[in-house]
Short mmCIF file of C-alpha atoms (C1' of nucleotides) in Angstrom, two decimals:
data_model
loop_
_atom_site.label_atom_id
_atom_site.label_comp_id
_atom_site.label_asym_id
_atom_site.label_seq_id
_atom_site.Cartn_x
_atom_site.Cartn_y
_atom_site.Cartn_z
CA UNK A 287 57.82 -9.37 13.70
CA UNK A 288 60.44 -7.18 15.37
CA UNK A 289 59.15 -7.72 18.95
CA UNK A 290 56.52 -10.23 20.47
CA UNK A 291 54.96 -8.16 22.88
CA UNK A 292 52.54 -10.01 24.76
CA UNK A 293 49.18 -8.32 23.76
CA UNK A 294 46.49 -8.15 26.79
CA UNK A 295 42.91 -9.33 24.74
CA UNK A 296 41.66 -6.69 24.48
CA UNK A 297 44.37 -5.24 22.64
CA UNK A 298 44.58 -7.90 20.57
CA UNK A 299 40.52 -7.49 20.02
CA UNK A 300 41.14 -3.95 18.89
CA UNK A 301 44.37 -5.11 16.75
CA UNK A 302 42.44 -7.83 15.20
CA UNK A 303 39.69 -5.23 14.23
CA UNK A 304 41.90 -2.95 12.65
CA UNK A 305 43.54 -5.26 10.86
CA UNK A 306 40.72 -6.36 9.59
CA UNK A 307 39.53 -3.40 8.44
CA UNK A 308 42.35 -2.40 6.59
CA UNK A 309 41.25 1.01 6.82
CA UNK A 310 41.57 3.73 9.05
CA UNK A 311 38.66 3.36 12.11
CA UNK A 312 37.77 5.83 14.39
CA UNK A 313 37.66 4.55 18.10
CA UNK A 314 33.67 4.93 18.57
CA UNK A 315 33.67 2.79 15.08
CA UNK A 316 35.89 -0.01 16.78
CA UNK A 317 33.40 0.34 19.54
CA UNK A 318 30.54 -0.36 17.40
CA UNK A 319 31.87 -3.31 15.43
CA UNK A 320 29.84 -6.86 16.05
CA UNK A 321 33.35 -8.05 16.97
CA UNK A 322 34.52 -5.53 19.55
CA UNK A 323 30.78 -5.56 21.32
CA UNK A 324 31.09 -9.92 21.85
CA UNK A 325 34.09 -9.38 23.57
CA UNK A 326 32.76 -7.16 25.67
CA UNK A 327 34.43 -4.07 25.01
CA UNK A 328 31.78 -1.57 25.36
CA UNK A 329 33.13 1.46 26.85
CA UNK A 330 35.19 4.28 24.82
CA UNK A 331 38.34 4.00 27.48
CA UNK A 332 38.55 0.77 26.47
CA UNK A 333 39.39 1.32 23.36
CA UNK A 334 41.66 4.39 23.98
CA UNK A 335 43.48 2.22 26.48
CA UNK A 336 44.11 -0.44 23.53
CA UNK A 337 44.95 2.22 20.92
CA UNK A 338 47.16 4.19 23.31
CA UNK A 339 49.44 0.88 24.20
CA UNK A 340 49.64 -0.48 20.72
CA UNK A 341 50.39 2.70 19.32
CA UNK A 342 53.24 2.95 21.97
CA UNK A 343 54.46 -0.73 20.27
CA UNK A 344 54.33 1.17 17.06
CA UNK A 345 51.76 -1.41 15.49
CA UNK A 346 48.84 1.10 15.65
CA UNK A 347 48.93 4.68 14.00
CA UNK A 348 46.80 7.65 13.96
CA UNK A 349 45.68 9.78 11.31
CA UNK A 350 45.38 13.33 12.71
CA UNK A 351 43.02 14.53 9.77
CA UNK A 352 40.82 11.87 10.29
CA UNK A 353 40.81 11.47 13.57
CA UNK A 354 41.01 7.50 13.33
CA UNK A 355 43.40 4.94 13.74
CA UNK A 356 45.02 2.27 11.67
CA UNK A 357 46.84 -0.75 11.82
CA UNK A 358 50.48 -0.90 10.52
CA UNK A 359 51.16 -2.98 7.43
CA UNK A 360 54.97 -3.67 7.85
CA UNK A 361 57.18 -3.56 10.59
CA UNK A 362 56.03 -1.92 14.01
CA UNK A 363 57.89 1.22 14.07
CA UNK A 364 57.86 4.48 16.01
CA UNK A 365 59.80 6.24 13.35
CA UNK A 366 57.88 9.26 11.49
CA UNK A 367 55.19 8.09 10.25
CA UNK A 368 53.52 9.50 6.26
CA UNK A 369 50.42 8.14 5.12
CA UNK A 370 48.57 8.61 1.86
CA UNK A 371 45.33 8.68 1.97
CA UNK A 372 42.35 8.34 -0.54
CA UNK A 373 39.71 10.86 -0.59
CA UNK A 374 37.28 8.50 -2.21
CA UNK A 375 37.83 4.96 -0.72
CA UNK A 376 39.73 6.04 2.11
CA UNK A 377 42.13 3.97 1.88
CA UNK A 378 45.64 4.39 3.45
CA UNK A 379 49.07 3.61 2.11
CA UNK A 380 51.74 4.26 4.89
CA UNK A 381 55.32 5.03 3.52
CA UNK A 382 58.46 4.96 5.00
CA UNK A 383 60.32 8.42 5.43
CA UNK A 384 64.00 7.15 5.97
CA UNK A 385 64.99 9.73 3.14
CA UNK A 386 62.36 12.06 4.01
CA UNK A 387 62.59 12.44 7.63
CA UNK A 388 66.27 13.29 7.34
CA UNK A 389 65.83 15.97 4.80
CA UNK A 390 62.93 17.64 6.71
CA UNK A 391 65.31 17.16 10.22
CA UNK A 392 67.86 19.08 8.28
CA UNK A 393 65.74 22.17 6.77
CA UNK A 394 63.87 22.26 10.54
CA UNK A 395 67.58 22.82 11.37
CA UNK A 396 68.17 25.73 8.78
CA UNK A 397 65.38 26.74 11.04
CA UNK A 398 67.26 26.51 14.40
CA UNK A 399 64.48 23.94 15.15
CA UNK A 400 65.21 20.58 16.77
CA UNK A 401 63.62 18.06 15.32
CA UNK A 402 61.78 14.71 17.66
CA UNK A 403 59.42 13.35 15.26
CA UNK A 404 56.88 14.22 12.04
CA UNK A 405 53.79 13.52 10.61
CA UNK A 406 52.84 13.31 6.88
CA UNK A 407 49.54 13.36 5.65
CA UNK A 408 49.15 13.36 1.53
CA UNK A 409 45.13 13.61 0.54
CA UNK A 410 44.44 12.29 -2.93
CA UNK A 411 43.19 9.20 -5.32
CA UNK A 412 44.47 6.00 -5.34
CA UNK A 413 45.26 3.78 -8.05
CA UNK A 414 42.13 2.08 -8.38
CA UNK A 415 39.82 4.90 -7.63
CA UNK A 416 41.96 7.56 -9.87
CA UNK A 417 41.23 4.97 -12.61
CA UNK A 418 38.13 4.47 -12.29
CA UNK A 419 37.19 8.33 -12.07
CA UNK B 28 48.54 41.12 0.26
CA UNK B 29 47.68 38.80 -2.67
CA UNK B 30 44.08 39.85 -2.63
CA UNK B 31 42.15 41.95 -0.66
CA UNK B 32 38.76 40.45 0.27
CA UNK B 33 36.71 41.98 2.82
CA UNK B 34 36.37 40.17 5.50
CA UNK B 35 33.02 40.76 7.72
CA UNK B 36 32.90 41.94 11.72
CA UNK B 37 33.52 38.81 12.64
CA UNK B 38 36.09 37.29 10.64
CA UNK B 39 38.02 40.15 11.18
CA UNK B 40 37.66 39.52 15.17
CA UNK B 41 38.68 35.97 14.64
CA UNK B 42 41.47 37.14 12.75
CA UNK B 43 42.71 39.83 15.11
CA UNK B 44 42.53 37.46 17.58
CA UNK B 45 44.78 34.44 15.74
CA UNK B 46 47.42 36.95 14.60
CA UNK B 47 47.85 38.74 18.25
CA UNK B 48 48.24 35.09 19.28
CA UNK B 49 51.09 34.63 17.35
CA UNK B 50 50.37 30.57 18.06
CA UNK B 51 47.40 27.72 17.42
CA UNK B 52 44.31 28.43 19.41
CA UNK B 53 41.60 26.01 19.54
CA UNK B 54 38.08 27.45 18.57
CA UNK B 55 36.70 27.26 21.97
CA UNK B 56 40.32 29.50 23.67
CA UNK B 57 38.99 31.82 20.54
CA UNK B 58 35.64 32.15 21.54
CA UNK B 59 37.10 32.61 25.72
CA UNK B 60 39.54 35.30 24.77
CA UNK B 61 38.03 38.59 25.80
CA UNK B 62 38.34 40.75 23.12
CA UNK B 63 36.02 37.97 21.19
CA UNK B 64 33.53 37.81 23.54
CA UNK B 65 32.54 41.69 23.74
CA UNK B 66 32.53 41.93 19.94
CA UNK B 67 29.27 39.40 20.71
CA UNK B 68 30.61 36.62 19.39
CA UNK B 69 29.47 33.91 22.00
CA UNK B 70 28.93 30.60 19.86
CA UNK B 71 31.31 28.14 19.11
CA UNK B 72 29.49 27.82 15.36
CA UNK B 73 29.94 31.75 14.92
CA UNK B 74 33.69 30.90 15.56
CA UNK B 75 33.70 28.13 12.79
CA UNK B 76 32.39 29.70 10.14
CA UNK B 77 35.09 32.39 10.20
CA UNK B 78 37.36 29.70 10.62
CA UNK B 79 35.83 28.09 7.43
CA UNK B 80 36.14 31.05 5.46
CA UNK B 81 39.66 32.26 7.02
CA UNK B 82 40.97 29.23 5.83
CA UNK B 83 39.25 28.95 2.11
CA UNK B 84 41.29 32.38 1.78
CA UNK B 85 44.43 30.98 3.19
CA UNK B 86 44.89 33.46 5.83
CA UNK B 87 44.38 30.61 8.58
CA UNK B 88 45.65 27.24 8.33
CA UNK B 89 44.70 24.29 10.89
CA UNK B 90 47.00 22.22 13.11
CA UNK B 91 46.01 19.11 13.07
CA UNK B 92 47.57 17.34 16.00
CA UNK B 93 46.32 20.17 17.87
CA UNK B 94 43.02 20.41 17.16
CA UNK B 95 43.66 24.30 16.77
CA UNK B 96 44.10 27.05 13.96
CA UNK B 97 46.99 29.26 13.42
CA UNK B 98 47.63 32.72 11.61
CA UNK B 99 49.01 32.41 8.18
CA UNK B 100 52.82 34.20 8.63
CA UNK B 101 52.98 34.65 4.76
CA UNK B 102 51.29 35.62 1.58
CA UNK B 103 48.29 33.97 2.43
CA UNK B 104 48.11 30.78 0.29
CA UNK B 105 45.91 27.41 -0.18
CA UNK B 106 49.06 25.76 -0.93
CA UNK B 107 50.56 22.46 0.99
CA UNK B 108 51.52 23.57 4.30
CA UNK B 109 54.09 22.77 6.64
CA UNK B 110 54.46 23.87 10.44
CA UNK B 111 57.33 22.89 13.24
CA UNK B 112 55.66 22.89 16.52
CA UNK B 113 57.38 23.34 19.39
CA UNK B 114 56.49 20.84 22.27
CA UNK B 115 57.84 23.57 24.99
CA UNK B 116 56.10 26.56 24.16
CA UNK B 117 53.63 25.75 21.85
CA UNK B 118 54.91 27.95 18.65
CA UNK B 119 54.48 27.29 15.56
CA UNK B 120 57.17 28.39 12.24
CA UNK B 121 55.26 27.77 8.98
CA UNK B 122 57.60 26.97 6.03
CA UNK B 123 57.44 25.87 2.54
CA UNK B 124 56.69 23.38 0.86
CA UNK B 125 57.52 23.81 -2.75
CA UNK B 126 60.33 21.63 -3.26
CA UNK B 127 59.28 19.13 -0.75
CA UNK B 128 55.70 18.65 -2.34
CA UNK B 129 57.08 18.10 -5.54
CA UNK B 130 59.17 14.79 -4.20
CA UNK B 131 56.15 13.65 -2.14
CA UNK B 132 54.11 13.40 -5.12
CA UNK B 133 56.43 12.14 -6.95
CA UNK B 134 57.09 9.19 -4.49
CA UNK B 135 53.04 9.32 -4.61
CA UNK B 136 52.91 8.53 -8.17
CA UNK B 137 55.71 5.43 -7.93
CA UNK B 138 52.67 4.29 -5.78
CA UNK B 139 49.96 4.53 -8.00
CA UNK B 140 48.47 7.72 -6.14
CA UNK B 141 47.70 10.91 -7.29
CA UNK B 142 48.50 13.37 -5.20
CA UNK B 143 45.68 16.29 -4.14
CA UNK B 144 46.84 17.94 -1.25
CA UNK B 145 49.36 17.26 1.69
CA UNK B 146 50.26 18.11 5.21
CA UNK B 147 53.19 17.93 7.46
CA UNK B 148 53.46 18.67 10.66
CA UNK B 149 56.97 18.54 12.54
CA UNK B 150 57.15 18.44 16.37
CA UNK B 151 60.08 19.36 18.22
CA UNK B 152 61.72 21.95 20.19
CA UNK B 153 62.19 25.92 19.06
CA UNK B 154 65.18 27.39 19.11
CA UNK B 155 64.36 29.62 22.37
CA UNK B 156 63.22 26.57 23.85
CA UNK B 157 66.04 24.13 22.65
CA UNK B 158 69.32 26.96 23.84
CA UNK B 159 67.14 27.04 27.51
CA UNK B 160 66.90 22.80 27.79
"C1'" DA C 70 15.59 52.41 -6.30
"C1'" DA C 71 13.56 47.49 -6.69
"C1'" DT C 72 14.57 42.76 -6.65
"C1'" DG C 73 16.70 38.58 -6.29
"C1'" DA C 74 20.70 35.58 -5.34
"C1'" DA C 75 24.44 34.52 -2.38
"C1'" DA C 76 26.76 34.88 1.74
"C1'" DG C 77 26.62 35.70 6.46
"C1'" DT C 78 24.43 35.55 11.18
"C1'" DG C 79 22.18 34.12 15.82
"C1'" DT C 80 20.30 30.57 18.41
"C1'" DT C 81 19.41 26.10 20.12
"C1'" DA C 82 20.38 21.58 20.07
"C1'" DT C 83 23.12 17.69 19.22
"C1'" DG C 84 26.81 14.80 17.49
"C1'" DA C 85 31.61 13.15 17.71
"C1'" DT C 86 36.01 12.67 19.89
"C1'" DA C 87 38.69 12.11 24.12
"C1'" DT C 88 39.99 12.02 29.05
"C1'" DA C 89 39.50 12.32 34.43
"C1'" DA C 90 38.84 9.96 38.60
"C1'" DC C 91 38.14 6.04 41.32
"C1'" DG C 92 38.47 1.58 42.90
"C1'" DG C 93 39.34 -3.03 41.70
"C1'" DT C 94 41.99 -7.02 39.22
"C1'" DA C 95 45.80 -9.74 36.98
"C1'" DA C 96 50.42 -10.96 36.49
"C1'" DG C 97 55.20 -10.80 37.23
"C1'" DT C 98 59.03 -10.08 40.44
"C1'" DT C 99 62.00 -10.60 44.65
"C1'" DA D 116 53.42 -13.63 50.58
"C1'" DA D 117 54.27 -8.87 49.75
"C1'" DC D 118 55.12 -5.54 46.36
"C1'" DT D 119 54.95 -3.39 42.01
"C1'" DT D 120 53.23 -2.39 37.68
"C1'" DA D 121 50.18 -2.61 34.23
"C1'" DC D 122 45.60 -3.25 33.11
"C1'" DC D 123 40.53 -3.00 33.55
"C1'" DG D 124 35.38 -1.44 34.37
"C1'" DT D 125 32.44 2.18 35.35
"C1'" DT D 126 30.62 6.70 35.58
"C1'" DA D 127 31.00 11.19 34.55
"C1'" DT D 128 32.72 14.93 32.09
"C1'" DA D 129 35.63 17.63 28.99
"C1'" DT D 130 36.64 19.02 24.37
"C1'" DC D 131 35.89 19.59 19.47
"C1'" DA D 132 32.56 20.21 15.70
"C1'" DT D 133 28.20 20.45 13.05
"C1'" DA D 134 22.85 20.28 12.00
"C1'" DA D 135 18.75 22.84 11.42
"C1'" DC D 136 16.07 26.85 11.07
"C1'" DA D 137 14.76 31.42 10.53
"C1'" DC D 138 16.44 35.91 9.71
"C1'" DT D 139 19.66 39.72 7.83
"C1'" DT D 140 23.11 41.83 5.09
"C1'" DT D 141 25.43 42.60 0.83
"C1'" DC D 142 25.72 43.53 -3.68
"C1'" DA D 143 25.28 42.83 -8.72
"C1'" DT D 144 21.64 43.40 -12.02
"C1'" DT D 145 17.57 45.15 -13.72
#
DNA sequence: AATGAAAGTGTTATGATATAACGGTAAGTT
DNA sequence: AACTTACCGTTATATCATAACACTTTCATT
């Protein structure tokens, strides 16, 4: 890990939970898990509070077009972040946009536009549900 | 125009109202602005559903991160779309995505995914706003 | 022109997502 | 200990979006 950042519990209750899931959760569906509820997380602040701070650590991102959040599978980052996501299982597959980003920073130039950050969404079918029709 | 499809009383309004804009509104600053309001539209659905159909015709696209919905600048179009928003002043500069779609999905298909549909959204600062700091 | 299908509309209610405001608590500086 | 900073619980509220139902308009086809 690129940083131990000491993680308050419930941050690490709403990390564990979307780590778990391995799929994108809306905040009122961390609130509702079994999991969450025990540990007496039961307000919707709560969980924004968590989500806000470990997306700031990069180890939590958000997927505007669902309007949900999910746990990052490599390295904590806060570089632009792409996600592919599958219209049937919705499933996510996040990507890294090293190439990407730069290529997109340059035609945003062409633009006159200065670049800070981007977001990729790509809607689809994964492997296994592409294959299976 | 690619194809000219009447649009009713209200989707016009909506319409009218986006493109005067000239950047994202939200549905609810649609249904405040005057000019909505004494054509008699005064419900947030009535809003949507020209919304839904604005969009199915590619006149209207919606900003995710925003929460809001923006003119189409171009040939209307139903294909990937692409926006810079500035974080000063709120514009938006739609661009395409022809050549860039065509290396997402083909990084989506190293992955196993089949691409449907993307979207990008790229925050930073406008020219105006960038040459004024 | 009659008729029937499809799209659009108005209205009310409700669901889903997100934040404001306030006061209190925990943990680390110096 | 005094101070600072982040965090937390609670209540209320703001913001974004859709469900359900009954009615109307539009328009191609008979």
């Amino acid at each position: 890990m690129a940083k131990e950042v000491k993680l308050t519990r419930n941050q690490q209750v709403v990390m564990a939970a979307l780590t778990d899931a391995g799929q994108p959760l809306s905040a009122y569906q961390i609130l509702d898990l079994e999991v969450v509820r025990d540990n007496g997380l039961k307000a919707p602040l709560t969980i924004y509070r968590a989500l806000e701070k470990l997306m700031a650590l990069g180890q939590v991102h958000r997927i505007e077009s669902l309007n949900a959040f999910v746990a990052c599978d490599h390295e904590p980052h806060a570089e632009p972040a792409a996600f592919m996501i599958c219209q049937d299982c919705r499933c996510t597959i996040e990507f890294s946009t090293t190439s990407l980003s730069r290529s997109i920073a340059r035609h945003a130039g062409q633009h006159g536009f200065q670049m800070a950050g981007m977001h990729l969404e790509v809607s689809g079918h994964c492997e296994a549900c592409a294959s299976a029709h």
